[in-house]
CSV table of N, CA, C and O in Angstrom, one decimal:
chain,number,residue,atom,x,y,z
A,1,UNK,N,19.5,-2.4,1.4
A,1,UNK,CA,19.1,-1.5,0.3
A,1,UNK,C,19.2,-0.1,0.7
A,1,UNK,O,18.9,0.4,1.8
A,2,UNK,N,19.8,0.8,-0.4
A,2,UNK,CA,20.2,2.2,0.1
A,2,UNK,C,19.0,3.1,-0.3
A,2,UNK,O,18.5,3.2,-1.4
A,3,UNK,N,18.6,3.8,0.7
A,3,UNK,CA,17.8,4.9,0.1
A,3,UNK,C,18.0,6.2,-1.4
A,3,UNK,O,18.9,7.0,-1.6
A,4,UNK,N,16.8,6.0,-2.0
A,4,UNK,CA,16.9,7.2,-3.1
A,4,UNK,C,16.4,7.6,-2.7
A,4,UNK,O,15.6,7.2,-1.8
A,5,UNK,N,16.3,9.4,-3.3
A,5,UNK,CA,15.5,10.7,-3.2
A,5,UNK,C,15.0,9.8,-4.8
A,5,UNK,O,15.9,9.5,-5.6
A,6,UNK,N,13.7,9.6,-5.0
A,6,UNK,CA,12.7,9.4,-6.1
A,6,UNK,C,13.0,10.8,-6.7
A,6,UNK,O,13.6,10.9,-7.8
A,7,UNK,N,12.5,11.9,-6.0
A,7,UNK,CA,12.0,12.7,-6.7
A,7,UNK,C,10.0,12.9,-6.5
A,7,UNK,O,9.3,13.7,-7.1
A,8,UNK,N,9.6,11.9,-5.5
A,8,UNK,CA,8.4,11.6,-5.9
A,8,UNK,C,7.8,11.7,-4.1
A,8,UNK,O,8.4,11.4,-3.1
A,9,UNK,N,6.5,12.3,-4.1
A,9,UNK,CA,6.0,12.9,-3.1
A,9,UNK,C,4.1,12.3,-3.3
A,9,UNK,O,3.3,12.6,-4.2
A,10,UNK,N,4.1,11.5,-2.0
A,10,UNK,CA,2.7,11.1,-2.3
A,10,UNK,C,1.9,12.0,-0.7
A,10,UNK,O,2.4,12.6,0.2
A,11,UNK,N,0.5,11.7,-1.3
A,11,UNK,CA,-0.7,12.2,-0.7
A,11,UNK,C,-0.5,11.8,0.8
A,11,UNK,O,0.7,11.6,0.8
A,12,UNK,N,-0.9,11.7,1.7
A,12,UNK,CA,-1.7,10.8,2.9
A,12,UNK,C,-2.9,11.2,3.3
A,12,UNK,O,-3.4,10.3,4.1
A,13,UNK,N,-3.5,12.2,3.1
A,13,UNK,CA,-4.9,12.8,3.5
A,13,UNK,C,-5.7,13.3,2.6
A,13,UNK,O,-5.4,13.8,1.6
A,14,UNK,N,-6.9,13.1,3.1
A,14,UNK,CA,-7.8,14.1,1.8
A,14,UNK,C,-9.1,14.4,3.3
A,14,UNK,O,-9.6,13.8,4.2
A,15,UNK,N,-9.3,15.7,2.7
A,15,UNK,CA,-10.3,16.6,3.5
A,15,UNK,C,-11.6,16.3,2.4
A,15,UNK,O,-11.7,16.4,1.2
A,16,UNK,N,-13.0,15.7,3.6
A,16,UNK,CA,-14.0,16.0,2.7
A,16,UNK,C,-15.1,17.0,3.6
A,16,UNK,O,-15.6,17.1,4.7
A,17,UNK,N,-15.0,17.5,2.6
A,17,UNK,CA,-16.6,18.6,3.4
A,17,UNK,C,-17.6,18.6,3.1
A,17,UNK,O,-17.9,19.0,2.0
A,18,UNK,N,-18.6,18.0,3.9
A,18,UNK,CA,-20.2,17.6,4.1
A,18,UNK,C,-21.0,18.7,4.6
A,18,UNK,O,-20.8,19.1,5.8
A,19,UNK,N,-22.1,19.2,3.7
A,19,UNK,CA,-23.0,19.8,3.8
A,19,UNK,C,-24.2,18.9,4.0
A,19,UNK,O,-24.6,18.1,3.2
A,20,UNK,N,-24.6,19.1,5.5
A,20,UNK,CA,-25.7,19.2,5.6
A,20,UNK,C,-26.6,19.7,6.1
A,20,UNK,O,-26.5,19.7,7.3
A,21,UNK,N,-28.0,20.3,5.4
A,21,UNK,CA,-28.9,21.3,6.1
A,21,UNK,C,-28.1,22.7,6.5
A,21,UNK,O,-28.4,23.4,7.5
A,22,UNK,N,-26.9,23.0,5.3
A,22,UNK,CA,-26.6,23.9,5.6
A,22,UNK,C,-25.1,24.0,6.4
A,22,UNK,O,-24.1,24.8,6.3
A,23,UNK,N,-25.4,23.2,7.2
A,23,UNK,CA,-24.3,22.9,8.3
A,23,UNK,C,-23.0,22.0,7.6
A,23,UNK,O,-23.3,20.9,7.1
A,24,UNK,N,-21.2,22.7,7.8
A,24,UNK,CA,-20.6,22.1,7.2
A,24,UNK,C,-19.8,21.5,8.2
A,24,UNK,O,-19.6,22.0,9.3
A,25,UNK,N,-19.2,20.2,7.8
A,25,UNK,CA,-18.1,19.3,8.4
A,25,UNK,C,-17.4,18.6,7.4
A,25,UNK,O,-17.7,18.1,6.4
A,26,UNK,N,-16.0,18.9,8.2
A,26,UNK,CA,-15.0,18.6,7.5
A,26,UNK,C,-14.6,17.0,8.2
A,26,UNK,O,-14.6,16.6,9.4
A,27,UNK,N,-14.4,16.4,6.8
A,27,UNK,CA,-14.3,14.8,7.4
A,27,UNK,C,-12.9,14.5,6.8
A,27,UNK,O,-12.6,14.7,5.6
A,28,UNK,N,-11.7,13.9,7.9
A,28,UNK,CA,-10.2,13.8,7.2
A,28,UNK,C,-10.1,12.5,6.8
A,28,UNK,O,-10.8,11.9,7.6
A,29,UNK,N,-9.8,11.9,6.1
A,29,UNK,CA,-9.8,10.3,5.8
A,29,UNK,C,-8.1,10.2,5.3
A,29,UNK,O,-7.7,11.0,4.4
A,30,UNK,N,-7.2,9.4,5.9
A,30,UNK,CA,-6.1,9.4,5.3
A,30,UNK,C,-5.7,7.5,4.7
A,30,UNK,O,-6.1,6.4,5.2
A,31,UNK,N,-5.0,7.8,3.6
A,31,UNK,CA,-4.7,6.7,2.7
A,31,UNK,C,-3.8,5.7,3.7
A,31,UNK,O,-3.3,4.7,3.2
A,32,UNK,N,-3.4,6.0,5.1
A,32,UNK,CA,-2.4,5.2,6.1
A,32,UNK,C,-3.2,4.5,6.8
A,32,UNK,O,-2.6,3.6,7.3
A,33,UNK,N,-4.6,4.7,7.0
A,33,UNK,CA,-5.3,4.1,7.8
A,33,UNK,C,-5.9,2.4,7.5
A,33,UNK,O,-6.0,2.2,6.3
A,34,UNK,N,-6.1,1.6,8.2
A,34,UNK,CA,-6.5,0.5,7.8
A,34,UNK,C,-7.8,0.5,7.0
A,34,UNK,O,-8.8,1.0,7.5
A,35,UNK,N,-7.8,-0.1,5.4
A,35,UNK,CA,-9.6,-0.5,5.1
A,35,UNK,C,-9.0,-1.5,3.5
A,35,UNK,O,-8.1,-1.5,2.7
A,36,UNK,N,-10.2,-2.1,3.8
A,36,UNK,CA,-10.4,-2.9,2.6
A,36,UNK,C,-8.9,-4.4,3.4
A,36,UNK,O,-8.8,-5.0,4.5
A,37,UNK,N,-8.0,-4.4,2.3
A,37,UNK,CA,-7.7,-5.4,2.5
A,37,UNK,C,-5.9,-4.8,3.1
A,37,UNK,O,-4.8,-5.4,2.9
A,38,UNK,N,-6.1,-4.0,3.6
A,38,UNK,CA,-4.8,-2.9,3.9
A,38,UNK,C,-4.9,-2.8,5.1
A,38,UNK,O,-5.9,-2.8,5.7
A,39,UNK,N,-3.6,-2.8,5.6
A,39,UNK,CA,-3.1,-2.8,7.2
A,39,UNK,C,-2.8,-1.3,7.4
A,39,UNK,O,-2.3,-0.6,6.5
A,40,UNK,N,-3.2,-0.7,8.7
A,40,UNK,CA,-3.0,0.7,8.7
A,40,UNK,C,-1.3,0.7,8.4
A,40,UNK,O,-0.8,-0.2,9.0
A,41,UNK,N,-0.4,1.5,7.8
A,41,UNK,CA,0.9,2.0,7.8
A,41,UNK,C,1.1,3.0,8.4
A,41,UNK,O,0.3,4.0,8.1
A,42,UNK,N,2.5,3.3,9.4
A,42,UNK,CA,2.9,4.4,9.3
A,42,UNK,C,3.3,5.5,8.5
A,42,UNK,O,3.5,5.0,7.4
A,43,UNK,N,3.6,6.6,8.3
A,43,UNK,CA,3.7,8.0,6.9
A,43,UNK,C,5.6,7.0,6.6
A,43,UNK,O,5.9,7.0,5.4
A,44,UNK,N,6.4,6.4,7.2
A,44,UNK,CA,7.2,6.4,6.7
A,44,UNK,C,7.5,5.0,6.0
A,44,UNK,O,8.1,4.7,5.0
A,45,UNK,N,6.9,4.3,6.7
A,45,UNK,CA,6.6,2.7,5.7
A,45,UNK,C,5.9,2.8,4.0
A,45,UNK,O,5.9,2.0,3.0
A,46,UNK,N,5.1,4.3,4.3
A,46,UNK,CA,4.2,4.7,2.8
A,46,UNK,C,5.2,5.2,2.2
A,46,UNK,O,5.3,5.1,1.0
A,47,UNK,N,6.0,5.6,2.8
A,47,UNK,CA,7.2,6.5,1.8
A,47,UNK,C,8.0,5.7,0.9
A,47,UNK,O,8.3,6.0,-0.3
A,48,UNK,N,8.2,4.4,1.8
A,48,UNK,CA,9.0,3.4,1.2
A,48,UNK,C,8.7,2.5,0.0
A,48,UNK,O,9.4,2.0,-0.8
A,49,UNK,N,7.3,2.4,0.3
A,49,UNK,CA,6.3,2.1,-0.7
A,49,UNK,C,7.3,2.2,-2.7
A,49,UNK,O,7.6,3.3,-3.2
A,50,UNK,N,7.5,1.2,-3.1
A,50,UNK,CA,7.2,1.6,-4.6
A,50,UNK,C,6.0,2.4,-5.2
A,50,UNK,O,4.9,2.6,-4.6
A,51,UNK,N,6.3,3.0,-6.7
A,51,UNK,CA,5.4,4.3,-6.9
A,51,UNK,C,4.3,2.9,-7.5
A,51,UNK,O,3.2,3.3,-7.7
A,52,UNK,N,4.4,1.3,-7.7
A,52,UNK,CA,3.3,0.7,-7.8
A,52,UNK,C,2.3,0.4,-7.1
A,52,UNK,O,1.1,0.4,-7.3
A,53,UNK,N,3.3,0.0,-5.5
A,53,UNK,CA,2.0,-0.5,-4.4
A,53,UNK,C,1.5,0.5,-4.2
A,53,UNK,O,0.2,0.4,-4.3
A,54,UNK,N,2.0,2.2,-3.8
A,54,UNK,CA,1.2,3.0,-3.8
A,54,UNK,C,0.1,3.0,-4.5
A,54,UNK,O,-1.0,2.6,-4.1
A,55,UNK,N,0.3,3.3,-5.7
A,55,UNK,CA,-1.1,3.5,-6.3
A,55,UNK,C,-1.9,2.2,-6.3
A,55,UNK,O,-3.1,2.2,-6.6
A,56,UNK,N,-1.1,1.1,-6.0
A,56,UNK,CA,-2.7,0.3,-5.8
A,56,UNK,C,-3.3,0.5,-4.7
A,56,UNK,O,-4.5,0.4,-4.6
A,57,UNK,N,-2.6,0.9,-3.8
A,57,UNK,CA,-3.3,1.5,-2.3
A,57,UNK,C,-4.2,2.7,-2.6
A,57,UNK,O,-4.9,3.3,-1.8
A,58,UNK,N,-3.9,3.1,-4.0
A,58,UNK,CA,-4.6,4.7,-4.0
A,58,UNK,C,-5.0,4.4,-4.7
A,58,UNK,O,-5.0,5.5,-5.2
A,59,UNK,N,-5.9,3.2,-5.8
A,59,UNK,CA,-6.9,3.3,-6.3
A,59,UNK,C,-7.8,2.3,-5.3
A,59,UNK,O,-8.9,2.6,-5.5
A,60,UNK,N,-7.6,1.4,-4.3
A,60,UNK,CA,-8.5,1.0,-3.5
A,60,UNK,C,-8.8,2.2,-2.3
A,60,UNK,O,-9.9,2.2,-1.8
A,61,UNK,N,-7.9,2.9,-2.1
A,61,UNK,CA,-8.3,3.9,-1.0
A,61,UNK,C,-9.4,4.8,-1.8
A,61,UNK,O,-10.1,5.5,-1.1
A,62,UNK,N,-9.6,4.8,-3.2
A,62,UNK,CA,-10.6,5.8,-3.9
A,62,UNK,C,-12.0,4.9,-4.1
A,62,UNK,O,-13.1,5.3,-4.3
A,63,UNK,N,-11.6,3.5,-4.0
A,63,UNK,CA,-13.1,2.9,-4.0
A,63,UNK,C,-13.7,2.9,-3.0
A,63,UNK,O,-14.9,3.1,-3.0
A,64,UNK,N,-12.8,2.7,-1.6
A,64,UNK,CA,-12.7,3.0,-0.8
A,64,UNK,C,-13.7,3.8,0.1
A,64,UNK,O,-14.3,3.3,1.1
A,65,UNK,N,-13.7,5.2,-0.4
A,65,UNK,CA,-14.2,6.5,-0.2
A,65,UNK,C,-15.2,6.4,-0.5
A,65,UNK,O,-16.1,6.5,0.3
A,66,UNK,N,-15.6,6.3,-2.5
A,66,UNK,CA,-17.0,6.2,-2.7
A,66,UNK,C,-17.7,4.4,-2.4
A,66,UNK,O,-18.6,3.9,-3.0
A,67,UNK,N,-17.3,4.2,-1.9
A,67,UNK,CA,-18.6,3.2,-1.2
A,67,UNK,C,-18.9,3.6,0.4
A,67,UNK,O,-19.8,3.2,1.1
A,68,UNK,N,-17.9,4.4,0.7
A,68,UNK,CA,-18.4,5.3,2.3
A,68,UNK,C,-19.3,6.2,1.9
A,68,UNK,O,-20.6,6.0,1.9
A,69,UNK,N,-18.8,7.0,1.6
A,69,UNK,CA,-19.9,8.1,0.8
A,69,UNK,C,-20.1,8.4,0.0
A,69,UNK,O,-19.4,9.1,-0.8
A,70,UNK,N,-21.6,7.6,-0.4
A,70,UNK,CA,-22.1,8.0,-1.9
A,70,UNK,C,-22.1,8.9,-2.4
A,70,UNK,O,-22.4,9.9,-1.6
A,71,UNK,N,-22.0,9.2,-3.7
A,71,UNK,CA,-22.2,10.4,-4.5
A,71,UNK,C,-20.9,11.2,-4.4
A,71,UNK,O,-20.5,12.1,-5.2
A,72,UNK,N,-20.4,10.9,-3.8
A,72,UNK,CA,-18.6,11.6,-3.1
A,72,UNK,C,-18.0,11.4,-4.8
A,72,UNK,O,-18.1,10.3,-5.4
A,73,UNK,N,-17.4,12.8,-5.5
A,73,UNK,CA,-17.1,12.7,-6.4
A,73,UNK,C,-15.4,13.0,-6.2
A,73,UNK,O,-14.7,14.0,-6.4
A,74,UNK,N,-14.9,11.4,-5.8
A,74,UNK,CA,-13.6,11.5,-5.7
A,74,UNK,C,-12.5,12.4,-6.5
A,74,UNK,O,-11.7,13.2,-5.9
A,75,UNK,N,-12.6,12.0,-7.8
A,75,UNK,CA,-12.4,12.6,-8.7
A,75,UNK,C,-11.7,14.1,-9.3
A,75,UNK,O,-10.8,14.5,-10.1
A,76,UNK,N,-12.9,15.0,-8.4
A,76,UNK,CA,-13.0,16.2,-8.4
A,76,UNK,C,-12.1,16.6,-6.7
A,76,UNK,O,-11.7,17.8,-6.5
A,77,UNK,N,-12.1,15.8,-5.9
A,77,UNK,CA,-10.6,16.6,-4.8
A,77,UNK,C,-9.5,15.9,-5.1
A,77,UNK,O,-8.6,16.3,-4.4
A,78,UNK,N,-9.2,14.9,-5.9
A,78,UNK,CA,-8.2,14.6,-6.1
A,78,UNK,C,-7.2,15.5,-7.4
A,78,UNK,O,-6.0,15.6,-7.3
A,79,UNK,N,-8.1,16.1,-8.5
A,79,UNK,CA,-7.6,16.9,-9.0
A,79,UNK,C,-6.7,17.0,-8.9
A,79,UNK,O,-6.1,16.7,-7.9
A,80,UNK,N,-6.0,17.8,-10.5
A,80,UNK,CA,-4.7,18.5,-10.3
A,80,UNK,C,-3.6,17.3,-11.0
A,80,UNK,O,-4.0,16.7,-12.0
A,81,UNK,N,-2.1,16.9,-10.3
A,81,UNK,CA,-1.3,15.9,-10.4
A,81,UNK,C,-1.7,15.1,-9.7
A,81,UNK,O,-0.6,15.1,-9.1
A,82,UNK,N,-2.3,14.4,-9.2
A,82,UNK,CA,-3.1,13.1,-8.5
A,82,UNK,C,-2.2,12.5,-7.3
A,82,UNK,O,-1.5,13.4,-6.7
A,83,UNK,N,-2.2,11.7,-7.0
A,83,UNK,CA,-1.6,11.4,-5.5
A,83,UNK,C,0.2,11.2,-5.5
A,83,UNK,O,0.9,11.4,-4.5
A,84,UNK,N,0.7,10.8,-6.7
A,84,UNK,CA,2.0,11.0,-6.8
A,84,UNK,C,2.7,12.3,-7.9
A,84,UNK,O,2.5,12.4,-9.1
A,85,UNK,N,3.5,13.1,-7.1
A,85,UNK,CA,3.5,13.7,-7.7
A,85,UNK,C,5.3,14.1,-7.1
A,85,UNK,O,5.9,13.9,-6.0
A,86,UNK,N,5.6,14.7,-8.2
A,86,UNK,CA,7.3,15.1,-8.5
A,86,UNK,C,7.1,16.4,-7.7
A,86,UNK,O,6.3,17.3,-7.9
A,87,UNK,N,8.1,16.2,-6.6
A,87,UNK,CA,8.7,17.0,-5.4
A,87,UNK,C,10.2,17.0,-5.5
A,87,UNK,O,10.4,16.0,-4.9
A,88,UNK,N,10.9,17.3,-5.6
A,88,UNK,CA,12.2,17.2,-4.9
A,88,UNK,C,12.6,17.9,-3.3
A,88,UNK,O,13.5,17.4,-2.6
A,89,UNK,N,12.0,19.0,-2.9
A,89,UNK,CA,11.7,19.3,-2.1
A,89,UNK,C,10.9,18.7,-0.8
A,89,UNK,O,11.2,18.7,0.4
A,90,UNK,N,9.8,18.3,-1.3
A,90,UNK,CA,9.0,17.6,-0.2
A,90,UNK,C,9.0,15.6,-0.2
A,90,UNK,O,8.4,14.8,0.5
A,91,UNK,N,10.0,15.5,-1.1
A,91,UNK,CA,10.4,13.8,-0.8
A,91,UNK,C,10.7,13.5,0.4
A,91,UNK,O,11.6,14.3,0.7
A,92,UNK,N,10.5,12.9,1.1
A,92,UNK,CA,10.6,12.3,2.2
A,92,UNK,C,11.7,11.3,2.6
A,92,UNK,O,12.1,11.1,3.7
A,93,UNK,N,12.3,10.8,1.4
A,93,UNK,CA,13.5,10.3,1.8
A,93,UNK,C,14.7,10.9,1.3
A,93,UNK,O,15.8,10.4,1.6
């Protein structure tokens, strides 16, 4: 099978920052890591990904999150064009 340039550029990380008592930490969680019923992947096996399995990987990587951390309003850092998004520049293949 020959490689396309999609056109199409996905996520692999999301930064969360936890306040507590003032004191902040930044916590990295990326969508390649193993959870739920997902095998960790390397960044270039996700590339290869159809734009379907991704987002099934990226709506369980978002349930994911809020059952780690409650109240975590996924939602609001995912913002914007959401985890797939039209790059021609930053495509990976």
């Amino acid at each position: 099978m020959a490689e396309v340039n999609t056109g199409k550029a996905f996520f692999t990380e999301i930064e969360i920052i936890k306040n507590t008592n003032g004191t902040e930490t930044t916590i990295t969680e990326s969508v390649l890591q193993a959870f739920g019923v997902f095998e960790e992947t390397a960044e270039e096996d996700f590339a290869m990904l159809s734009e379907t399995a991704a987002t099934e990987r990226y709506t369980a990587f978002k349930t994911f999150l809020n059952n780690k951390y409650p109240g975590l309003d996924i939602e609001s850092i995912l913002q914007g064009d959401g985890p797939i998004i039209e790059d021609l520049d930053m495509c990976p293949i």
